C-alpha positions as a printed NumPy array, in Angstrom:
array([[ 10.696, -20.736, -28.901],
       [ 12.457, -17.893, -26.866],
       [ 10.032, -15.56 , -27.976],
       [  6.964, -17.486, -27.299],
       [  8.767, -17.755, -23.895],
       [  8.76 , -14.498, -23.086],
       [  5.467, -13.486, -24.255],
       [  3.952, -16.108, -21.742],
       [  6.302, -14.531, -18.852],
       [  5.085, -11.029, -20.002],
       [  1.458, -12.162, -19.926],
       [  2.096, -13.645, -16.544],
       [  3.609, -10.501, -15.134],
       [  0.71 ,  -8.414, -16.496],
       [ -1.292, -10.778, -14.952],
       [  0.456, -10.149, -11.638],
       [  0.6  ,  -6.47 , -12.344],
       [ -3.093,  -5.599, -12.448],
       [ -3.739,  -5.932,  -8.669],
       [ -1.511,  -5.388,  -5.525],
       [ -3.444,  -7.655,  -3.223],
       [ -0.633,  -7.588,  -0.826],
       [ -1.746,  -4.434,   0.77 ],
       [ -5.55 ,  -5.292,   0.278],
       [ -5.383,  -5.128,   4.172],
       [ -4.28 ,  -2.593,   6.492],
       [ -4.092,  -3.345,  10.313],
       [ -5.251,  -1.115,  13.042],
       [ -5.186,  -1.169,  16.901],
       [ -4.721,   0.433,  19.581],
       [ -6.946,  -0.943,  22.488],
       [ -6.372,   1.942,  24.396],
       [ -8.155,   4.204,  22.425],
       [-11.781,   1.846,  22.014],
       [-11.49 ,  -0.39 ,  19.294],
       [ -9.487,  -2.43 ,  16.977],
       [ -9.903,  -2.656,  13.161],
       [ -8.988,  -3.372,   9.592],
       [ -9.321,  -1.227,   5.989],
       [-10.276,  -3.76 ,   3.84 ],
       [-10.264,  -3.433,  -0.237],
       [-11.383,  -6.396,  -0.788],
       [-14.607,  -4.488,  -2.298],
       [-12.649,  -2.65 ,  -4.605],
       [-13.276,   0.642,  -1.774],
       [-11.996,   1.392,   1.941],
       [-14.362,  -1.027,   3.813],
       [-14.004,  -0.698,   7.971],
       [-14.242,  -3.95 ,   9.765],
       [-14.159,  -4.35 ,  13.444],
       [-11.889,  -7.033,  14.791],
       [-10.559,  -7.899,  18.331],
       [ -6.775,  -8.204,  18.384],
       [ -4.184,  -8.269,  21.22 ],
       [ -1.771,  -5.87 ,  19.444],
       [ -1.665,  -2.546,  19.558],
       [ -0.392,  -0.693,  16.893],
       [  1.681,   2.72 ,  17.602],
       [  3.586,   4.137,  14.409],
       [  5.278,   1.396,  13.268],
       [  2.592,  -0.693,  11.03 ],
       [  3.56 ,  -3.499,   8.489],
       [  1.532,  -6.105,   7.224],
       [  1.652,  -8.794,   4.203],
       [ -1.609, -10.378,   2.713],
       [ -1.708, -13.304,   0.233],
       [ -2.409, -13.346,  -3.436],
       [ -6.338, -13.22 ,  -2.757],
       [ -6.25 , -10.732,  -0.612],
       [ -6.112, -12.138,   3.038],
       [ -3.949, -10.981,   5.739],
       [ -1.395, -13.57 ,   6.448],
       [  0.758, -11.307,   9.357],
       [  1.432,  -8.108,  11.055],
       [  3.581,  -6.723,  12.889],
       [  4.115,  -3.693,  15.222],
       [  7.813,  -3.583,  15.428],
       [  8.056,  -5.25 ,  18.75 ],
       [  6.499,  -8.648,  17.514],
       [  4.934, -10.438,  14.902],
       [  1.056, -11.654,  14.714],
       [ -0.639, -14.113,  12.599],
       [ -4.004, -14.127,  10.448],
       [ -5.642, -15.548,  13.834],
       [ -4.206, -12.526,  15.723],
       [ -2.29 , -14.455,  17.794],
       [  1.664, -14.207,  18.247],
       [  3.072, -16.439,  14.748],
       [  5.362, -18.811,  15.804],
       [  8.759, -17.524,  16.826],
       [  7.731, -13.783,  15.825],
       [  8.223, -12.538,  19.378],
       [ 10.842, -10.097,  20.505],
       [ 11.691,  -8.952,  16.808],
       [ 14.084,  -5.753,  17.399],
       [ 15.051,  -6.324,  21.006],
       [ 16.454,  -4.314,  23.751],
       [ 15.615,  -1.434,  26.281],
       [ 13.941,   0.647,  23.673],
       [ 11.85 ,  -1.825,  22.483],
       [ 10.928,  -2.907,  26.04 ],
       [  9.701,   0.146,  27.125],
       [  7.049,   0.681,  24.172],
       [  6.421,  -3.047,  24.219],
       [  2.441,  -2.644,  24.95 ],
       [  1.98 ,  -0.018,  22.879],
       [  3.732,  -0.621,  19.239],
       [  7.071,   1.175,  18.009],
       [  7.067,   5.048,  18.022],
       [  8.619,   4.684,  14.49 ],
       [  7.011,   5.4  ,  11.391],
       [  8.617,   3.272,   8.563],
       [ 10.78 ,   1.178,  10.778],
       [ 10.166,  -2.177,   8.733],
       [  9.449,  -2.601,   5.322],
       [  8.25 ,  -6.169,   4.597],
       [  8.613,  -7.909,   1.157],
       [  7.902, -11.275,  -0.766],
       [ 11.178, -13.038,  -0.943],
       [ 12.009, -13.127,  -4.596],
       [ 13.069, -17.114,  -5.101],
       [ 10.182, -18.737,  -2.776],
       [  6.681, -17.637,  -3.012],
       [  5.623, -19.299,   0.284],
       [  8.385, -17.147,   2.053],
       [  8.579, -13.013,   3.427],
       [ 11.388, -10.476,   4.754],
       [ 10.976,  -8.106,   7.661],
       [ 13.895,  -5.783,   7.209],
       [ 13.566,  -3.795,  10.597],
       [ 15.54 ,  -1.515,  12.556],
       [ 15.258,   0.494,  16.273],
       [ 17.138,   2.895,  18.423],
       [ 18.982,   1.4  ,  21.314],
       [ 17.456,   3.676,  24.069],
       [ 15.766,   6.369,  24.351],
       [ 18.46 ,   8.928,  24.989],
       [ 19.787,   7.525,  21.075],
       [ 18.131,   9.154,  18.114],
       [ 20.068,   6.42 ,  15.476],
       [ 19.434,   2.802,  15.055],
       [ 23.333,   0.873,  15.542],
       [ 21.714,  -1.388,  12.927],
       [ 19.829,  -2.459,  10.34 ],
       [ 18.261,  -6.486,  10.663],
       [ 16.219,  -8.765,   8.893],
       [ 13.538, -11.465,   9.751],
       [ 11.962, -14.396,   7.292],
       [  8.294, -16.017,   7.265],
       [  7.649, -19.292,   6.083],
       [  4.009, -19.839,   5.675],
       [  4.191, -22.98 ,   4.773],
       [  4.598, -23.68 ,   8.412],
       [  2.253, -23.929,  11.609],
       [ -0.692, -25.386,   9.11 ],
       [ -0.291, -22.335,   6.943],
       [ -0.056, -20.031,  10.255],
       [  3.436, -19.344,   9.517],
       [  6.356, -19.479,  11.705],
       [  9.201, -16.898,  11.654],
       [ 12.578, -18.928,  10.798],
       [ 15.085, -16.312,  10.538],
       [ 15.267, -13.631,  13.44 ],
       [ 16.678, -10.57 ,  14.293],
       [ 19.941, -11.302,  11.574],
       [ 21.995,  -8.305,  11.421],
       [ 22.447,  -7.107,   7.778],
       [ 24.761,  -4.31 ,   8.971],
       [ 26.02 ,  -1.487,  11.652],
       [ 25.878,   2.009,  11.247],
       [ 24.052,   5.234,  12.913],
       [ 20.819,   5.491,  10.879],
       [ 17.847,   7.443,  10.546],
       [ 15.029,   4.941,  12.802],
       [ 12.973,   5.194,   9.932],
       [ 11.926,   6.398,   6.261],
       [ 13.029,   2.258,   5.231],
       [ 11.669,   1.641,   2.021],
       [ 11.706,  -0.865,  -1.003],
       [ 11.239,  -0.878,  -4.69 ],
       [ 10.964,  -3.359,  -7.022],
       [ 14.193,  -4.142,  -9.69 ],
       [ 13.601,  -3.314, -12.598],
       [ 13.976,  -7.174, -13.791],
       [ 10.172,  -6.975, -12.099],
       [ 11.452,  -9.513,  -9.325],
       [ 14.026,  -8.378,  -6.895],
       [ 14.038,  -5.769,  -4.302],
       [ 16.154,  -3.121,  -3.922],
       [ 15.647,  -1.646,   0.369],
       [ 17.505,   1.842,   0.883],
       [ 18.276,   3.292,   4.475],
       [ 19.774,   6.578,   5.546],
       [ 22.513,   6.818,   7.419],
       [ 22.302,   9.815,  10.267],
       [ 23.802,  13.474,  10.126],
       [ 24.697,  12.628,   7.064],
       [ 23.599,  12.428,   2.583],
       [ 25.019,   8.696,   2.93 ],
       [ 22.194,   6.282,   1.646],
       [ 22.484,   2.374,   2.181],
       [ 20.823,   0.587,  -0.912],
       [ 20.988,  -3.934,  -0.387],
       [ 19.372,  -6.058,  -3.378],
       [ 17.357,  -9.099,  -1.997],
       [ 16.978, -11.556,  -4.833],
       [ 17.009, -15.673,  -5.106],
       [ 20.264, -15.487,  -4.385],
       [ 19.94 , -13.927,  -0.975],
       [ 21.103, -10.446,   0.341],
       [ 24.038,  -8.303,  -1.282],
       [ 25.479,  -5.461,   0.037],
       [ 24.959,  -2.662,   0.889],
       [ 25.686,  -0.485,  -1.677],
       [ 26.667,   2.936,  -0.537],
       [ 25.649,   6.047,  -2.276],
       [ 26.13 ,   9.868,  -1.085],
       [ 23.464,  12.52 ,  -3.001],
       [ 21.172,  15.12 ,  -1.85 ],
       [ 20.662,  16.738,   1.445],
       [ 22.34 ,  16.218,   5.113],
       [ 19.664,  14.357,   6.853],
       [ 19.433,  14.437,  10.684],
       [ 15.447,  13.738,  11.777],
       [ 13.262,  11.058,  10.523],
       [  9.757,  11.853,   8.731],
       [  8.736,   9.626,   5.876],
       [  9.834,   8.63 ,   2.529],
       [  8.578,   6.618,  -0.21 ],
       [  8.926,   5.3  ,  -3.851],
       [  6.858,   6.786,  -6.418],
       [  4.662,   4.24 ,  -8.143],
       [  6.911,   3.463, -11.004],
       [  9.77 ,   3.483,  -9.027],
       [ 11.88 ,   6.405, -10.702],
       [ 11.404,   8.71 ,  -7.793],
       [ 12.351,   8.876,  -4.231],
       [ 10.736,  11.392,  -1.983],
       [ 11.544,  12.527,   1.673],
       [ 10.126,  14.845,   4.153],
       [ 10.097,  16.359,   7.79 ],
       [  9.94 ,  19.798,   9.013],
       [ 13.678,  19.714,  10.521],
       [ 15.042,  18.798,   7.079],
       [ 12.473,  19.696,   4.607],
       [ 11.522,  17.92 ,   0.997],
       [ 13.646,  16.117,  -0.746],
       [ 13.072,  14.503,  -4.288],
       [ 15.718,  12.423,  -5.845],
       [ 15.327,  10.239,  -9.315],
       [ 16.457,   6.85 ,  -8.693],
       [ 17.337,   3.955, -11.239],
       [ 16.152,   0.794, -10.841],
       [ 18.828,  -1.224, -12.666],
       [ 21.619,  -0.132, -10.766],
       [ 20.095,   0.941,  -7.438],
       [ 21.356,   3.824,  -7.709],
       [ 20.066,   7.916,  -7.334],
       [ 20.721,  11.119,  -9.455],
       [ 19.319,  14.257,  -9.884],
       [ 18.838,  15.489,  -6.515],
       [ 16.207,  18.428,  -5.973],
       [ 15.268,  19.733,  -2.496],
       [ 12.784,  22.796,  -0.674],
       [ 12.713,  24.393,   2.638],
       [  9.51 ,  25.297,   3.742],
       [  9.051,  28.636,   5.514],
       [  8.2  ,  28.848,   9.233],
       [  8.318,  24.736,   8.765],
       [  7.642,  24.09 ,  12.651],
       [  4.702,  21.626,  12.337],
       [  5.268,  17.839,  12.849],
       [  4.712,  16.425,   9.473],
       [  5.424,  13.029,   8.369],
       [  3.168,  12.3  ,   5.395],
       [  4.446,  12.117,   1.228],
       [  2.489,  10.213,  -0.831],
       [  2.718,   9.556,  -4.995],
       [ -0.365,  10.333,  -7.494],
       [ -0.504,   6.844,  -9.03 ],
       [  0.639,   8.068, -12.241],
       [  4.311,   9.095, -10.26 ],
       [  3.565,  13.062, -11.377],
       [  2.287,  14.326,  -8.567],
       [  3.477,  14.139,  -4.491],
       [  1.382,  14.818,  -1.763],
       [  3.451,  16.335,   1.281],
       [  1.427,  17.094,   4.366],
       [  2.477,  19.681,   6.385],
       [ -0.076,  19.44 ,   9.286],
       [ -2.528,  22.18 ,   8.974],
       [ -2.508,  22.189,   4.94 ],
       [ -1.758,  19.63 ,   2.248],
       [  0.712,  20.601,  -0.631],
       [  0.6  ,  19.127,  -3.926],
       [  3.938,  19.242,  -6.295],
       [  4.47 ,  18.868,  -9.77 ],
       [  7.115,  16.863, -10.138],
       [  7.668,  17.55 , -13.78 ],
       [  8.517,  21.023, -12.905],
       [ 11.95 ,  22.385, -13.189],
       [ 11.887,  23.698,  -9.479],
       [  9.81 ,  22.364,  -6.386],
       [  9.287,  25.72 ,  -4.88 ],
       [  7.351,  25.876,  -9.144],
       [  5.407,  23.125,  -8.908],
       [  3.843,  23.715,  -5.416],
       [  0.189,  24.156,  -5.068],
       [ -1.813,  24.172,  -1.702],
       [ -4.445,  21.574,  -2.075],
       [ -6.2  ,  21.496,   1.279],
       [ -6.324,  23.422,   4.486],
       [ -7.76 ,  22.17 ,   7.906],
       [-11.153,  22.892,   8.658],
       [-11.438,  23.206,  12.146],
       [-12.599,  19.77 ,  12.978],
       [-11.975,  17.345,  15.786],
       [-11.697,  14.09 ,  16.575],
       [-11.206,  12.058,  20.936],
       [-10.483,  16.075,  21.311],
       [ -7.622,  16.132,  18.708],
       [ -7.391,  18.361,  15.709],
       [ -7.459,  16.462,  12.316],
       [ -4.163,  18.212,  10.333],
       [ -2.345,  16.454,   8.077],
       [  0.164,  13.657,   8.898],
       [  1.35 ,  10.295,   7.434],
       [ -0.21 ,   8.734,   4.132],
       [ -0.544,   6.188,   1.645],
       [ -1.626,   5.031,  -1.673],
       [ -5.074,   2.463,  -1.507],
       [ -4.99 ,   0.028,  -4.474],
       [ -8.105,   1.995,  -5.479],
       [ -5.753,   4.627,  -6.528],
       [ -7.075,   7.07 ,  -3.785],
       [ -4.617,   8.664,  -1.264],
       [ -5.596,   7.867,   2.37 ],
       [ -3.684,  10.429,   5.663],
       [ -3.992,   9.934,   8.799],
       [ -3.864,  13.049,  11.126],
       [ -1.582,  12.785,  13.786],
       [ -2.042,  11.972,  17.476],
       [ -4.769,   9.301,  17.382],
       [ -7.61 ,  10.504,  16.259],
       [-10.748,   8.358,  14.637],
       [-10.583,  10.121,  10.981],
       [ -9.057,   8.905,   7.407],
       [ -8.588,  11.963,   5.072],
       [ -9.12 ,  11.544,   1.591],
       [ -7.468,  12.387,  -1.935],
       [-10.356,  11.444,  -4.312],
       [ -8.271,  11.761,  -7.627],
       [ -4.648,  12.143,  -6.816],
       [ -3.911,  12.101, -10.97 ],
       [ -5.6  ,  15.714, -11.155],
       [ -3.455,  18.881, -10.48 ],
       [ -5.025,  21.517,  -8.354],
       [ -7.871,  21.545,  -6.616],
       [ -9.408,  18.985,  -9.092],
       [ -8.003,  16.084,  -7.151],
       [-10.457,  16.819,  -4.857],
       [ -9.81 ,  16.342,  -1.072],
       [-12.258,  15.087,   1.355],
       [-11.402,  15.998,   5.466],
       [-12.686,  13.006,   7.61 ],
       [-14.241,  10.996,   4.739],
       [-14.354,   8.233,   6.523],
       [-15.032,   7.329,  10.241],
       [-12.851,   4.8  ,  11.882],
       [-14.333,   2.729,  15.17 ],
       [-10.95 ,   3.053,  16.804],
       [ -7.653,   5.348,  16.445],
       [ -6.259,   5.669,  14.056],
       [ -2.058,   6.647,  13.752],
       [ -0.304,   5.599,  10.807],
       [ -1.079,   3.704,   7.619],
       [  0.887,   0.771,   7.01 ],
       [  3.41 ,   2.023,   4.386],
       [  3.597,  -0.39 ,   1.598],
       [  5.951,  -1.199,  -1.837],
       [  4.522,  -1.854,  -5.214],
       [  4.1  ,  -5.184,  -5.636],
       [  2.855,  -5.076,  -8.765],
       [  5.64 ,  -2.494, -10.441],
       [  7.001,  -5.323, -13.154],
       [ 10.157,  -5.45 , -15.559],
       [ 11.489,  -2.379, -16.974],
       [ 10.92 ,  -3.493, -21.048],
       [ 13.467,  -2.104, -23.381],
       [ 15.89 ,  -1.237, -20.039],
       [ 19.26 ,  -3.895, -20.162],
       [ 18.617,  -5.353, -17.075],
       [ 14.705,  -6.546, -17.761],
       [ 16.041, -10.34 , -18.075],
       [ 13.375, -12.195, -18.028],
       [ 14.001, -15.699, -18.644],
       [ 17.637, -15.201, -17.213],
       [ 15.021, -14.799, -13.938],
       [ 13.809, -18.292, -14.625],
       [ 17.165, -19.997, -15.017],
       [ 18.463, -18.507, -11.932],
       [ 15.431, -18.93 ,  -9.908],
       [ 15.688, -23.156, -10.941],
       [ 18.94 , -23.031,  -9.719],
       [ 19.941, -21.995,  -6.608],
       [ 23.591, -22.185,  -5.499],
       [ 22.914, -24.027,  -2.702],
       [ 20.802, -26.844,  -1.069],
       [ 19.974, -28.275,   2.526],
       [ 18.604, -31.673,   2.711],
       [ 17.41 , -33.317,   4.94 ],
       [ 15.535, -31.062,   5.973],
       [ 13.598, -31.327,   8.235],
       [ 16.322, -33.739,   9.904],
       [ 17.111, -35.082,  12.938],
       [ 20.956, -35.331,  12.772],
       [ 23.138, -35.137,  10.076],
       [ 22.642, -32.911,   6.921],
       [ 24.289, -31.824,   3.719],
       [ 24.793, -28.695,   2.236],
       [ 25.215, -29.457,  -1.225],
       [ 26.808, -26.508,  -3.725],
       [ 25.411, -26.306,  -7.645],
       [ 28.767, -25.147,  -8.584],
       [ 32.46 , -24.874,  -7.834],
       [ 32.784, -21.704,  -8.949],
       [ 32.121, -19.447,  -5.665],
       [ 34.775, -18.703,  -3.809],
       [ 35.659, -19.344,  -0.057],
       [ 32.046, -19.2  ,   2.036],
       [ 31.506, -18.624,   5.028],
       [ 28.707, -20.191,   6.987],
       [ 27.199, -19.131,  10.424],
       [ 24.271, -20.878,  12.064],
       [ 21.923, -19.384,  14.467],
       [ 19.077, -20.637,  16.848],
       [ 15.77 , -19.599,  17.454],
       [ 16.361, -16.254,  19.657],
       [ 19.144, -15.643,  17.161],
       [ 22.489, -16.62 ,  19.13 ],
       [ 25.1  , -17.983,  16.934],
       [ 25.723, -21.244,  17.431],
       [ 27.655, -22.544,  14.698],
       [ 30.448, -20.722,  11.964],
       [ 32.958, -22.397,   9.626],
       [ 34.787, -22.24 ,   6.561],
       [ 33.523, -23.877,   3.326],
       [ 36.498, -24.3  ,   0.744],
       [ 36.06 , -23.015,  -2.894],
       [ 35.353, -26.149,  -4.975],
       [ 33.577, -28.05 ,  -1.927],
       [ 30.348, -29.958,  -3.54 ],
       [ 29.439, -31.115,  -0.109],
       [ 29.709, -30.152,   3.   ],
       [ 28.266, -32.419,   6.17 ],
       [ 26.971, -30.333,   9.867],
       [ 25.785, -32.745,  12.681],
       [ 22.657, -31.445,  14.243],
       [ 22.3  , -34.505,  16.88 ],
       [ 23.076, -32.444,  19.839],
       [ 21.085, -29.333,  19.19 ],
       [ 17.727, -29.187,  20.583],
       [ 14.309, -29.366,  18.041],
       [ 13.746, -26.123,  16.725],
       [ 13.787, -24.347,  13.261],
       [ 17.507, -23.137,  12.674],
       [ 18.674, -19.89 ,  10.51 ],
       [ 21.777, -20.286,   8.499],
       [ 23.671, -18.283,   6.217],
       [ 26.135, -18.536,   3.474],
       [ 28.382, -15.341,   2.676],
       [ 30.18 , -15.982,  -0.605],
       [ 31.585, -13.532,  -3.391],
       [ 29.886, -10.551,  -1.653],
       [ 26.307, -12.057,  -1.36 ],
       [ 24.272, -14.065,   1.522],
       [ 22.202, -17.011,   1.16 ],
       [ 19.802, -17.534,   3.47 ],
       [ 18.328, -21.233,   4.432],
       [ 16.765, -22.682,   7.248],
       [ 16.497, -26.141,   8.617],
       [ 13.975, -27.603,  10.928],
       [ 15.099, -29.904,  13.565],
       [ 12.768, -32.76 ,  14.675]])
């Protein structure tokens, strides 16, 4: 029985595995610059579709589709938009403060300030992990936070019900967040860098909630933000800008943890580049450096080895802007897509990323865009499943655990008193905080190790959809409650 159980959860992740419809969508805008649009995959190819949206989209760019393929939100770093392109409900003034303020009608200067992932024990439910500097004189976020979709809500609109929660404080880099799958295939590992420093925060989101962070000091001082990313298969983690240079570091997905550090300084590296990018097959990085594209061979025993120029800028121009090099990302039709820098109206194009050398083929302005165009959303790889043979690829374990949560809230929604009933007595003393909808904490207490039930009177709180949490033996539980 247990091993026709795990060849159907196998078959089922393969399933899952063989598309990444997440990112079948990426958002564009900036009405500023004549027109909004979307990349579409649907087709199995870049397709460009003209839309009309309110938001405009700077360098910050995250969006989440569904399992067929269709944008559900996006989100700009200052708030939140639904499929209808209208504000979701509750997703305003994500990341606030002056900062935020003062780009507020243009999108986030940021690239790679929020990473946004399926939440790993309710299918219907997403994080936002975000972060922003305080002003503009401050070149570290204080803080890294977290926001939750439920699209269950608003007739299948979705509604944010978790908002702005701080996950922790420190000085970090206002960018390069990323996520990669566990290698059990369903939680997420999300690593941050701290600033002026090799310090890397690592928290695991599974059914459970959020633990951590898990600190972790490797590689290089760090003190400017480019962009980073995951290879495809998760084992590699690469970083680059022209203050710090490139960084590749192997990473484990069991533990969340990095080894094997390896890093280059490129000569007469003055040019703003933010763009690395993974061959599909995780052998090859792309790493553009503004007027040229270098390819690197991972595999080699050196970087500096491995290096091969791949493409150099041809001259051309787009709204009066040369077309270098900049930010990139992988399509789920296995092409790489970069986006020059400073607006222009142009997608790049790796052809076949796979191929060393000039074989992979690079196209300058492939592909025409109605409006301008400033950074790709960066995605995760949804479809990256259990690491087989590794000791953490529990599968059924998954099952079990994802059956059984911890904790419960019901009624809910209510409209006065509800219960928080425990699974177990074996946690030790929680502690529970409450917070309304602009994220003001309302409510903290104490629950007692061994406590089955525990009773909160809602009667005098307004209606609204409430964020709670539940810190116990070094994890948090999220839930939220909907008053009537």
């Amino acid at each position: 029985m247990k091993n026709i159980l795990c060849m159907i959860l196998l078959t089922v992740g393969s399933l899952r595995a063989s598309a990444q419809n997440e990112s079948t969508v990426w958002v564009f805008g900036s009405n500023a610059l004549n027109g909004d649009f979307n990349s579409d995959f649907q087709s199995g190819q870049m397709q460009i579709d003209s839309v009309s949206r309110n938001m405009n989209l700077y360098m910050t760019n995250s969006s989440m589709c569904d399992e067929n393929g269709r944008i559900l939100f996006y989100t700009n770093g200052i708030y939140i938009a639904n499929a209808l392109n209208d504000t979701i409900q509750n997703g305003a003034e994500i990341n606030p403060g002056s900062f935020s303020n003062g780009w507020g009608n243009r999108g986030l200067p940021l690239p790679q300030a929020v990473v946004t992932i399926n939440d790993p024990g309710n299918p219907n439910n997403y994080y936002l992990f975000h972060l922003v500097v305080d002003s503009n004189t401050n070149t570290s976020a204080k803080k890294l936070r977290f926001s939750k979709v439920d699209m269950t809500l608003a007739s299948g609109l979705g509604a944010v019900t978790v908002k702005n929660q701080i996950v922790f404080y420190d000085s970090l880099i206002p960018a390069n967040l990323v996520a990669v799958k566990h290698a059990n295939g369903r939680d997420w590992w999300i690593v941050s860098h701290q600033n002026h420093s090799n310090l890397f925060h690592t928290i695991l989101v599974s059914p459970s909630g959020i633990q951590g962070p898990f600190d972790q000091r490797i590689g290089k001082i760090m003190n400017w933000w480019g962009t980073a990313k995951f290879s495809p298969d998760g084992t590699k983690y690469a970083s680059y800008d022209n203050t710090n240079g490139l960084q590749l570091i192997e990473f484990d997905r069991c533990s969340g943890s990095f080894y094997s550090d390896r890093y280059y300084a490129f000569q007469n590296d003055t040019f703003a580049a933010t763009g690395v990018s993974f061959s599909p097959d995780s052998k090859l990085l792309y790493v553009s450096r503004n007027p040229v594209l270098v390819q690197v061979n991972t595999d080699s025993i050196s970087l500096e080895d491995g290096m091969d120029t791949v493409a150099v800028w041809d001259g051309f121009f787009s709204n009066q802007i040369r077309t270098g090099f900049g930010c990139s990302e992988l399509g789920i039709d296995n092409k790489i897509y970069i986006t020059p820098l400073g607006g222009t109206s142009v997608f790049h194009v790796v052809e076949m990323p796979d191929i060393p050398g000039s074989g992979c083929i690079v196209t300058q302005h492939a592909i025409l865009t109605p409006g301008a165009v400033y950074t790709p959303p960066s995605f995760s790889n949804f479809s990256l499943g259990p690491l087989i043979g590794s000791v953490c690829d529990s599968i059924i374990n998954i099952v079990d655990e994802i059956n059984q949560p911890l904790f419960t809230l019901y009624p809910n929604p209510t409209t006065g008193i509800s219960k928080i009933h425990s699974s177990s007595r074996s946690f030790q003393e929680a502690e529970i905080y409450i917070y309304n909808t602009i994220g003001q904490l309302i409510y903290s207490d104490i629950i007692q190790s061994g406590t089955f039930e525990y009773f909160i009177d809602f009667r005098n709180y307004v209606s609204g959809i409430y964020s709670m949490q539940i810190v116990h033996d070094g994890k948090v539980n999220i839930l939220s409650l909907v008053k009537l």
